[in-house]
Coordinates of C-alpha atoms (C1' of nucleotides) in Angstrom, one line a residue:
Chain O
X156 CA -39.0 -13.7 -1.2
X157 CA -37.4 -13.6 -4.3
X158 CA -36.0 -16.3 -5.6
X159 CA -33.8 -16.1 -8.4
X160 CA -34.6 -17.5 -11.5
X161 CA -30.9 -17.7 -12.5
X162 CA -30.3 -21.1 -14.1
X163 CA -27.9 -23.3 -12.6
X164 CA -24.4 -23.3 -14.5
X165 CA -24.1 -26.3 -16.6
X166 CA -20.9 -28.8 -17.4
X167 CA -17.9 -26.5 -16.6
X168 CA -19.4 -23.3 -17.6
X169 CA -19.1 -22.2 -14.0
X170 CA -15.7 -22.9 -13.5
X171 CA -14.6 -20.3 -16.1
X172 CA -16.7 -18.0 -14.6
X173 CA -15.2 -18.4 -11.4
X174 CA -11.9 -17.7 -12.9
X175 CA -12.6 -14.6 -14.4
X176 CA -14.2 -13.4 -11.3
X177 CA -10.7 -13.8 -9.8
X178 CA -9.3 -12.1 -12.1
X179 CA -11.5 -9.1 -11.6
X180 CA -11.2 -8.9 -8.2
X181 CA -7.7 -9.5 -8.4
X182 CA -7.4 -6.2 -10.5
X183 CA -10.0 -4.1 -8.3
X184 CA -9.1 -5.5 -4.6
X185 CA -5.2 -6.6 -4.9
X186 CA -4.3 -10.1 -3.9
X187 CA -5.3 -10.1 -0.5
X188 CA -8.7 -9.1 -1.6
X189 CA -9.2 -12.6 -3.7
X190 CA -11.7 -15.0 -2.0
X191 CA -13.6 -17.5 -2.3
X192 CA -16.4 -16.4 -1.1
X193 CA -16.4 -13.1 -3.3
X194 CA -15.3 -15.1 -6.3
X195 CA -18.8 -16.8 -5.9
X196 CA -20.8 -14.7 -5.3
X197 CA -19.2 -12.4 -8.4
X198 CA -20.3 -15.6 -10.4
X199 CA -23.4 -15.4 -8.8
X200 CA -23.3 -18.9 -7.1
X201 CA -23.4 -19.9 -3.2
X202 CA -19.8 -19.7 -1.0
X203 CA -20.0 -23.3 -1.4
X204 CA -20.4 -24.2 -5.0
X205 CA -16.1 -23.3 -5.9
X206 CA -15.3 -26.6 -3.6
X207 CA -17.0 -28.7 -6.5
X208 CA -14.4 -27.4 -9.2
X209 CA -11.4 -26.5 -7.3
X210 CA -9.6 -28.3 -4.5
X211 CA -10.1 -25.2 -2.2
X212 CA -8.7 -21.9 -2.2
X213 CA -5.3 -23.2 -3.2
X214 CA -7.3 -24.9 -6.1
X215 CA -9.1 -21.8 -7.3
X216 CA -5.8 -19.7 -7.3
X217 CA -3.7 -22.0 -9.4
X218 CA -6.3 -22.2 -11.7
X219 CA -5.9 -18.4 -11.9
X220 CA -2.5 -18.4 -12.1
X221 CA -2.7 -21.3 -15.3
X222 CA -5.4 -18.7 -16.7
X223 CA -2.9 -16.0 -16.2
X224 CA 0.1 -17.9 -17.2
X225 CA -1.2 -17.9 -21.1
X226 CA -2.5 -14.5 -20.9
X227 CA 1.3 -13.8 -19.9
X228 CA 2.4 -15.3 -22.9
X229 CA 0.1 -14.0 -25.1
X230 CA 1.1 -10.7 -23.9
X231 CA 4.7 -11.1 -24.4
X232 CA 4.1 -12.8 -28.0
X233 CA 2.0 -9.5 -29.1
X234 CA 5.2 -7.4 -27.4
X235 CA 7.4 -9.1 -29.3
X236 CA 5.8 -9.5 -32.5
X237 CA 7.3 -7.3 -36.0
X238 CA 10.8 -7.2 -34.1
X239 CA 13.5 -6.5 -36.5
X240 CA 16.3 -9.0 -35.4
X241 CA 16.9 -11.3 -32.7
X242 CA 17.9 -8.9 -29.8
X243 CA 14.8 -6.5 -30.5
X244 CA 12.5 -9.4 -30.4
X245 CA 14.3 -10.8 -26.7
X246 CA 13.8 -7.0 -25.4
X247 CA 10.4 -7.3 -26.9
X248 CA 9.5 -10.0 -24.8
X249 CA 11.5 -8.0 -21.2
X250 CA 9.1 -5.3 -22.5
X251 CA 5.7 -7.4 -22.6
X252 CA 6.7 -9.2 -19.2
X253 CA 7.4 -5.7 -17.5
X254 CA 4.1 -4.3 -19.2
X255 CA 1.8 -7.2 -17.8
X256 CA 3.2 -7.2 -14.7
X257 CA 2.1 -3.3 -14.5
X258 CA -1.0 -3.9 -15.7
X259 CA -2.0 -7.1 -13.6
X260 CA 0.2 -6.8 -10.4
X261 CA -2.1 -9.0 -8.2
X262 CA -2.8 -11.4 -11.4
X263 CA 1.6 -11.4 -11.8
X264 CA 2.4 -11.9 -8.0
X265 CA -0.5 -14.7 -7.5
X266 CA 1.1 -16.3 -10.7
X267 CA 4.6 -16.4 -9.3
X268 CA 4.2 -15.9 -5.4
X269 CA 3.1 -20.1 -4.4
X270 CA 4.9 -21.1 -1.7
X271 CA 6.6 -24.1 -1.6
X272 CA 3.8 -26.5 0.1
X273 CA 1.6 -25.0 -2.3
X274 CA 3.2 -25.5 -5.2
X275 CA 2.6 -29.9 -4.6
X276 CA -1.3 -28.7 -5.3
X277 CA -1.1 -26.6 -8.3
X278 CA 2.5 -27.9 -10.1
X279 CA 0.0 -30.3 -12.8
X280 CA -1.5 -27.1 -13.9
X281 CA 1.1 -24.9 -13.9
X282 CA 4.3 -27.1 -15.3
X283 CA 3.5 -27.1 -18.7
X284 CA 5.6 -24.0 -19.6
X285 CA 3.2 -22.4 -20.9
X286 CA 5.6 -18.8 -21.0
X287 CA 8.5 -20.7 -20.4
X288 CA 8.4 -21.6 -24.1
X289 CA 8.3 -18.0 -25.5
X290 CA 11.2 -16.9 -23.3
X291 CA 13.1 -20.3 -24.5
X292 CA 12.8 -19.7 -28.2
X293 CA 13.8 -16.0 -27.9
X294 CA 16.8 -17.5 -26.1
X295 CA 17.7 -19.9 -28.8
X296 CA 19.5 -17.8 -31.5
X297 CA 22.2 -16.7 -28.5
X298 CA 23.2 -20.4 -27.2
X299 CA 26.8 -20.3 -27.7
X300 CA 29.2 -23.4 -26.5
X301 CA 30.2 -21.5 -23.6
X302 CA 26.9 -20.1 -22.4
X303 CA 24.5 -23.6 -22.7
X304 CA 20.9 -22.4 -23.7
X305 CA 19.5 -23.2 -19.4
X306 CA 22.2 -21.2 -18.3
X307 CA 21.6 -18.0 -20.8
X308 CA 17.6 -18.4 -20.2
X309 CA 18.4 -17.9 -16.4
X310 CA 20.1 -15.0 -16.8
X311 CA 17.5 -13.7 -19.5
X312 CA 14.6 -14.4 -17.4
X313 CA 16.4 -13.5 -13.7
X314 CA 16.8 -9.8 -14.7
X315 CA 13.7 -9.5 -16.4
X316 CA 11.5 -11.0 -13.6
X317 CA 14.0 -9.5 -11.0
X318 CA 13.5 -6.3 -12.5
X319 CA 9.6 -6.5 -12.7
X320 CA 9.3 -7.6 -9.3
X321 CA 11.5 -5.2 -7.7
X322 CA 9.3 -3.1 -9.8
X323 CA 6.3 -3.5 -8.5
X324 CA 7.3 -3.4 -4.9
X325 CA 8.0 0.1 -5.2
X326 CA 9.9 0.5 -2.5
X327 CA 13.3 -0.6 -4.0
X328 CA 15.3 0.6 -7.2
X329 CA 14.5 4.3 -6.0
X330 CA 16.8 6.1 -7.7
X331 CA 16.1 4.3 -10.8
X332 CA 12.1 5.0 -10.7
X333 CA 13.4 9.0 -10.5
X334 CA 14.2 8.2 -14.4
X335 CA 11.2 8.4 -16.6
X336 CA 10.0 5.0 -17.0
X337 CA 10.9 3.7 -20.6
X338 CA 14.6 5.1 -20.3
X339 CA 15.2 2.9 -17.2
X340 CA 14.1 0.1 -18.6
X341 CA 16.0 0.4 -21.6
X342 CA 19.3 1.1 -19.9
X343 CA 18.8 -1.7 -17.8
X344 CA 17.6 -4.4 -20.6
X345 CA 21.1 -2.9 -22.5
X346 CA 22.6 -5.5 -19.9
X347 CA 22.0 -7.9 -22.7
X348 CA 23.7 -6.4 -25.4
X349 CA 27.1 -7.2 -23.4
X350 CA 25.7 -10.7 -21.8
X351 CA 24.8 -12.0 -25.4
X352 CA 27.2 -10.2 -28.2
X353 CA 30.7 -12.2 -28.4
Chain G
X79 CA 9.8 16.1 27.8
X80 CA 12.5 13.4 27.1
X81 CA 9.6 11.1 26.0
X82 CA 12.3 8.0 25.6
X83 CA 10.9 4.5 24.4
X84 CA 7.8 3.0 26.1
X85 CA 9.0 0.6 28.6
X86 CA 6.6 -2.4 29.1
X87 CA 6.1 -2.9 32.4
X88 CA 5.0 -6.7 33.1
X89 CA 7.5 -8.4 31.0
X90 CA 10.2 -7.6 29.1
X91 CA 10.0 -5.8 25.6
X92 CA 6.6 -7.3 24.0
X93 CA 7.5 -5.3 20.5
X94 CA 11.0 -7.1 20.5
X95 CA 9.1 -10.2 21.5
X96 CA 6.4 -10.1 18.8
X97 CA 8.9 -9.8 16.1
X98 CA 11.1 -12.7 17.2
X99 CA 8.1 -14.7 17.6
X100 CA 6.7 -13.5 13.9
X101 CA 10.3 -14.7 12.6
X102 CA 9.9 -17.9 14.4
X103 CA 6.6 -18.5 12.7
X104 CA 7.5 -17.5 9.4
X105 CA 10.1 -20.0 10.0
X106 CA 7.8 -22.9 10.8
X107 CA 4.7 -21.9 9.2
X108 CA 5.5 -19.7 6.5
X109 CA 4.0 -16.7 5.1
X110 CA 0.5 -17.9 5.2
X111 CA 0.8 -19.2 8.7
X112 CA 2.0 -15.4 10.2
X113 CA -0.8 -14.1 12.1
X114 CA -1.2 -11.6 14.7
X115 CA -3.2 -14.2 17.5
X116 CA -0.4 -16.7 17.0
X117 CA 2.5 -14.0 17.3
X118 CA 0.5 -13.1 20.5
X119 CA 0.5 -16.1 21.7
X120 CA 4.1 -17.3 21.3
X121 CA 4.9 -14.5 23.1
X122 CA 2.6 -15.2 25.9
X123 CA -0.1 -12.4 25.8
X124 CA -3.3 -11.8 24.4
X125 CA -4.9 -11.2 21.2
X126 CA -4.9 -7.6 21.3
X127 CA -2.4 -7.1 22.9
X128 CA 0.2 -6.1 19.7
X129 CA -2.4 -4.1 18.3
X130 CA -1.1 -1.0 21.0
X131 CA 2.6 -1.6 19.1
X132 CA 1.6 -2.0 15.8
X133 CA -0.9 -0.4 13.6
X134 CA -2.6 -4.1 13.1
X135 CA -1.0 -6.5 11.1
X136 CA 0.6 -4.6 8.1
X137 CA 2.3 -3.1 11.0
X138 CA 3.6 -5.8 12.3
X139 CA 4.4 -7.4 9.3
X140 CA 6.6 -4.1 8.5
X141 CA 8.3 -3.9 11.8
X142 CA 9.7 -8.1 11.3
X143 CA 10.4 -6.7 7.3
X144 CA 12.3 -4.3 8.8
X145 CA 14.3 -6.3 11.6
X146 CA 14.8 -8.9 8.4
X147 CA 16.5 -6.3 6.3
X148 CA 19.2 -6.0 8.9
X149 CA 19.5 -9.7 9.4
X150 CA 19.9 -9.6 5.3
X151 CA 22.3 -6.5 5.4
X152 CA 24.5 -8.4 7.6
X153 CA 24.4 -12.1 6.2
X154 CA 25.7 -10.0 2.8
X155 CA 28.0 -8.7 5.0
X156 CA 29.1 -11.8 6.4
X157 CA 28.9 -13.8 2.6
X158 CA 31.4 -10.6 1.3
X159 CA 33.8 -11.0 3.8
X160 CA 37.7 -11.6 3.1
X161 CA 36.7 -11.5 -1.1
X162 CA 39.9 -11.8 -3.0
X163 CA 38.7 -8.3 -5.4
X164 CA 35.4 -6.1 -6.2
X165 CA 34.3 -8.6 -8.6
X166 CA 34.6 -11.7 -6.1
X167 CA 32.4 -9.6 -3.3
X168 CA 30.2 -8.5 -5.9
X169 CA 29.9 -12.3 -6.2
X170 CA 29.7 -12.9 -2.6
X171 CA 27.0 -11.0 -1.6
X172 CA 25.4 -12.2 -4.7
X173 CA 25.6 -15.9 -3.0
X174 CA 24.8 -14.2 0.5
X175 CA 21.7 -12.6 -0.9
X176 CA 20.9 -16.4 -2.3
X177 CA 21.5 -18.2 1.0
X178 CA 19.1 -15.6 3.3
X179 CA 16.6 -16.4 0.9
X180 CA 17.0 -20.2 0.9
X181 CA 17.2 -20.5 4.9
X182 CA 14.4 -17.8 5.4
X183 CA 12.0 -17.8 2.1
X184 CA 9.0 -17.2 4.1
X185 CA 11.1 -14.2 5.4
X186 CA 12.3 -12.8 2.6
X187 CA 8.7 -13.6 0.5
X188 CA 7.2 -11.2 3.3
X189 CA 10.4 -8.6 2.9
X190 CA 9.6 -8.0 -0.5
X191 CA 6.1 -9.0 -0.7
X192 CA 4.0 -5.9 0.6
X193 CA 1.9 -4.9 -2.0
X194 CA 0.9 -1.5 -2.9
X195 CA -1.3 0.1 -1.0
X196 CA 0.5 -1.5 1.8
X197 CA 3.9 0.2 1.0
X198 CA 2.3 3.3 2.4
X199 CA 1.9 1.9 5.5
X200 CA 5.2 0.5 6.2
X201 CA 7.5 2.9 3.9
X202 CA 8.7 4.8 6.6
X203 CA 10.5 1.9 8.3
X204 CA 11.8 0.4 5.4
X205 CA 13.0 3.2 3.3
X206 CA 16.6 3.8 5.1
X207 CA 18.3 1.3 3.2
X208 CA 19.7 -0.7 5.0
X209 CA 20.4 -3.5 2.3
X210 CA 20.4 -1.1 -0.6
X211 CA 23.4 0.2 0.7
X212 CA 25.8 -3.1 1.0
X213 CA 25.0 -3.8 -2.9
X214 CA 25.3 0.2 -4.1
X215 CA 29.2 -0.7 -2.5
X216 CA 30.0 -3.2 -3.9
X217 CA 28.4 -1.9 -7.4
X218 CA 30.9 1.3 -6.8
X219 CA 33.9 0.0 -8.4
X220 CA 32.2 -1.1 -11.5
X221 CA 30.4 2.4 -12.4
X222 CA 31.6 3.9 -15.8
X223 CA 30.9 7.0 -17.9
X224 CA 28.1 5.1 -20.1
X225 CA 27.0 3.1 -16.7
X226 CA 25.7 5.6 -14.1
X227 CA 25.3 3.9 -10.7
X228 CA 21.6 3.4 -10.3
X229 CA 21.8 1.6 -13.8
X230 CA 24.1 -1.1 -12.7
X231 CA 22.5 -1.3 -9.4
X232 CA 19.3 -2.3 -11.1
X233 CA 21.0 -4.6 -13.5
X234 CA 23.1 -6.4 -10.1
X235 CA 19.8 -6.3 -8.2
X236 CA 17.4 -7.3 -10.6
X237 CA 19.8 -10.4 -12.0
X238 CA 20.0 -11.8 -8.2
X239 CA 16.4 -10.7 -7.2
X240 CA 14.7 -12.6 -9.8
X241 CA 17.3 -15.4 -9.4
X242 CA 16.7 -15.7 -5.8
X243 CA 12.9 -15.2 -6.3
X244 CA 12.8 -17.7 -9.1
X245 CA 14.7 -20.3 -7.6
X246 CA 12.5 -20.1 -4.7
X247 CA 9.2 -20.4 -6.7
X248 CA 10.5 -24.2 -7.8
X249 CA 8.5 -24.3 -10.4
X250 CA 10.1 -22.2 -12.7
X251 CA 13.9 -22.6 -14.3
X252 CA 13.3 -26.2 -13.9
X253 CA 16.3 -27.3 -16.3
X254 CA 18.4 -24.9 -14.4
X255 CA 17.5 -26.8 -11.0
X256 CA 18.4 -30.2 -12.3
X257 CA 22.2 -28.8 -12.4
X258 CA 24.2 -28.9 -8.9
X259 CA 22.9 -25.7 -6.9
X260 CA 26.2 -24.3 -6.3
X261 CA 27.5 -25.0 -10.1
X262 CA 24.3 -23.3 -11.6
X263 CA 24.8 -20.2 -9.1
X264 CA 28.5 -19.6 -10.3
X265 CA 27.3 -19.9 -14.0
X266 CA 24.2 -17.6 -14.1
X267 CA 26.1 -15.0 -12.3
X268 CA 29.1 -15.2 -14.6
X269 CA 27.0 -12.5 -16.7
X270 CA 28.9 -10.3 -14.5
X271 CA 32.0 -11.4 -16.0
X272 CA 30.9 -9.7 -19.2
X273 CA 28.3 -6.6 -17.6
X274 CA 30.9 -5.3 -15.7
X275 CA 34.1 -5.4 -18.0
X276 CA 35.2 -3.3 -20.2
Chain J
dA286 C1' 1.6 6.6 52.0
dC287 C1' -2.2 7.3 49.3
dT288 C1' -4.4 8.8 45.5
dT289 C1' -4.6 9.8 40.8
dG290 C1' -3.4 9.2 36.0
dC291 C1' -2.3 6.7 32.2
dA292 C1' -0.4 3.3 29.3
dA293 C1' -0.4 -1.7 28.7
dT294 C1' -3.1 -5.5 28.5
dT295 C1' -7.3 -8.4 28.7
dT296 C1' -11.9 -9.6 27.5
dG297 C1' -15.6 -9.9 24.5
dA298 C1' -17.9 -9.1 20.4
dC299 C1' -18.4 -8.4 15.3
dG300 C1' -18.1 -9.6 10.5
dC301 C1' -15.3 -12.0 7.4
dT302 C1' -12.7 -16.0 5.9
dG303 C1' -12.1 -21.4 4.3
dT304 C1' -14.0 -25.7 4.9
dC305 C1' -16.8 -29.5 5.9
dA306 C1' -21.5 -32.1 6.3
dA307 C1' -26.0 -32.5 5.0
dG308 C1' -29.8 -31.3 2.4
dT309 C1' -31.9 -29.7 -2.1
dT310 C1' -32.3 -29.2 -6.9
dA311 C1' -31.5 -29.7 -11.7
dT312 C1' -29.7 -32.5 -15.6
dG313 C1' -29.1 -36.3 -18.4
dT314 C1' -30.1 -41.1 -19.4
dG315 C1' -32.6 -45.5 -19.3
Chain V
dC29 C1' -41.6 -40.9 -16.7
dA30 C1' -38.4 -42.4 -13.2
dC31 C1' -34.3 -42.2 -11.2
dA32 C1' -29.2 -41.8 -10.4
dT33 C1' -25.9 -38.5 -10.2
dA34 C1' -23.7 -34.4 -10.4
dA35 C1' -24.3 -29.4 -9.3
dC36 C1' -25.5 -26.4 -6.1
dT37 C1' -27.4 -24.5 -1.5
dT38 C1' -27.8 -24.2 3.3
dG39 C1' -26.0 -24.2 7.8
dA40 C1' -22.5 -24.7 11.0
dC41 C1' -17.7 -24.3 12.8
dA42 C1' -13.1 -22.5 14.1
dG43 C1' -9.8 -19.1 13.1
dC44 C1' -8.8 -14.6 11.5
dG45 C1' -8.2 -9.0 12.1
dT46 C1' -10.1 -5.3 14.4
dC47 C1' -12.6 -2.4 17.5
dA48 C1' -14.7 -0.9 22.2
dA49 C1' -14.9 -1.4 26.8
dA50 C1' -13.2 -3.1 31.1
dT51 C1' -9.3 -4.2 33.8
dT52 C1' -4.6 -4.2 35.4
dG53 C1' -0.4 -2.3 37.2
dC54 C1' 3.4 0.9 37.3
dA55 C1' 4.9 5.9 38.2
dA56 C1' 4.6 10.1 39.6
dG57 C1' 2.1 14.1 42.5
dT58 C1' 0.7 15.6 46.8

DNA sequence: ACTTGCAATTTGACGCTGTCAAGTTATGTG
DNA sequence: CACATAACTTGACAGCGTCAAATTGCAAGT
């Protein structure tokens, strides 16, 4: 028999690991392909050794999700970054939220698709804003008195993560995926230029 | 020759029954909690016995997608009905499209949920668009020279997708959520107001 | 009326999943 | 070095989707 020399993981060492093995998977077998069981044995550890860093499946994939949520950012901060004024640095932002939804769709739906019971479990890790912040700021310079900064960062963030979503289902927007792909999402983002101008 | 509709012959339609009782779960369970041995069961047969309707689960899961969309169509319908002008049904359905998801998230996560290499599967029952079409309607009026159709379509859809999608996450547009429900509705979709105007 | 055919359904099995309980091992501290 | 404790393994359990084979029951053919 062999028996694997492979150390133990120290203090918190596998706990990272684990999460990167989600993420992995989650690019290479979807969503529905992220388990527990795979995400161990990825990290090279028993099925049983997640339960002592995460509180369970639900555990494990809101620590994904927090992981994912500051990749997100990141993303949309490198998007955004050199942008001439304020609107080019707002469609920046649209453009590095719809790019990292395309390039991680399992990564994007597990970070937004909780449902509700869920949520109680993974809320402490997710509720510091994290990417809310990013979209806030970008927000900021088109507060007016009639359009109150959480009202205009609804709108903002509701097309953009309407349009991404709808956008990775596929089977919607039809006619607009018949464009080529940048075009679309420019004429669509140009909703902006009349939500935001006076 | 006439091969018409396979008629069950112990009880009464088990593929009409399956769906219902998927709804029902969905309903009570949620998302997580639809599963082909408890749809069997609600409806009183075996295990197997959905697998000679569907093609397994993504099938069935397609097949209740499918009878949702018409249940969506029609509550947009409903929402729409009597509006004083275009812009007050655009606004209706807007707020029907809202209320489905807020009675039946579990529903409407699973409607737009499939992921991709799912779509294949059930494309073919959800591609005649049933809901598409209410919103490319009420869009109509509102299409100008330097706004083609499938533009503003994606802007409508994408603003009350992600709004709808959002809202249902709860853990996202936070400061929004601390404002009365209906208040913040009227005020994130007054972007119309200035999309749609010349 | 009886047989035959066939589609619907059941039964049973398989491997995979998450989770729990108990046992084992390694680490760090006295 | 001894030992307490955290980290990890092992094993078991029920529930899941799916497949194969056996069974059932309606409908048509003769």
């Amino acid at each position: 028999m062999d028996h694997s020399p492979t150390k133990p993981h120290h203090h918190g060492a596998l706990r990272a690991a684990l999460i990167q093995a989600g993420i992995d998977i989650l690019q290479s077998d979807g969503l529905q392909g992220l388990t527990l069981r795979k995400c161990a044995a990825r990290a090279g550890v028993s099925h049983a050794a997640p339960a002592h860093h995460f509180d369970g499946l639900v555990g494990l994939k809101g620590a994904i999700a927090h992981h994912g949520l500051s990749l997100f950012r990141d993303a949309m901060l490198a998007a955004s970054a050199g942008a001439a004024d304020d609107l080019a640095q707002l469609k920046g932002i649209c453009r590095g939220y719809l790019d990292f939804a395309a390039a991680q769709p399992a990564l994007f739906r597990l970070m937004f698709g909780f449902e509700k019971h869920e949520h109680r479990k993974v809320s402490v890790e997710l509720d510091d804003d994290l990417a809310y912040e990013v979209l806030r700021q970008a927000c900021a310079p088109f507060v007016r008195d009639d359009l109150p900064a959480p009202i205009l960062e609804a709108q903002v963030w509701s097309l953009i993560h309407g349009y991404a979503t709808l956008y990775l289902s596929g089977n919607f927007l039809r006619e607009l995926h018949a464009l080529p792909q940048q075009q679309a999402f420019e004429q669509v983002m140009a909703a902006f230029d009349r939500m935001v101008t006076r």
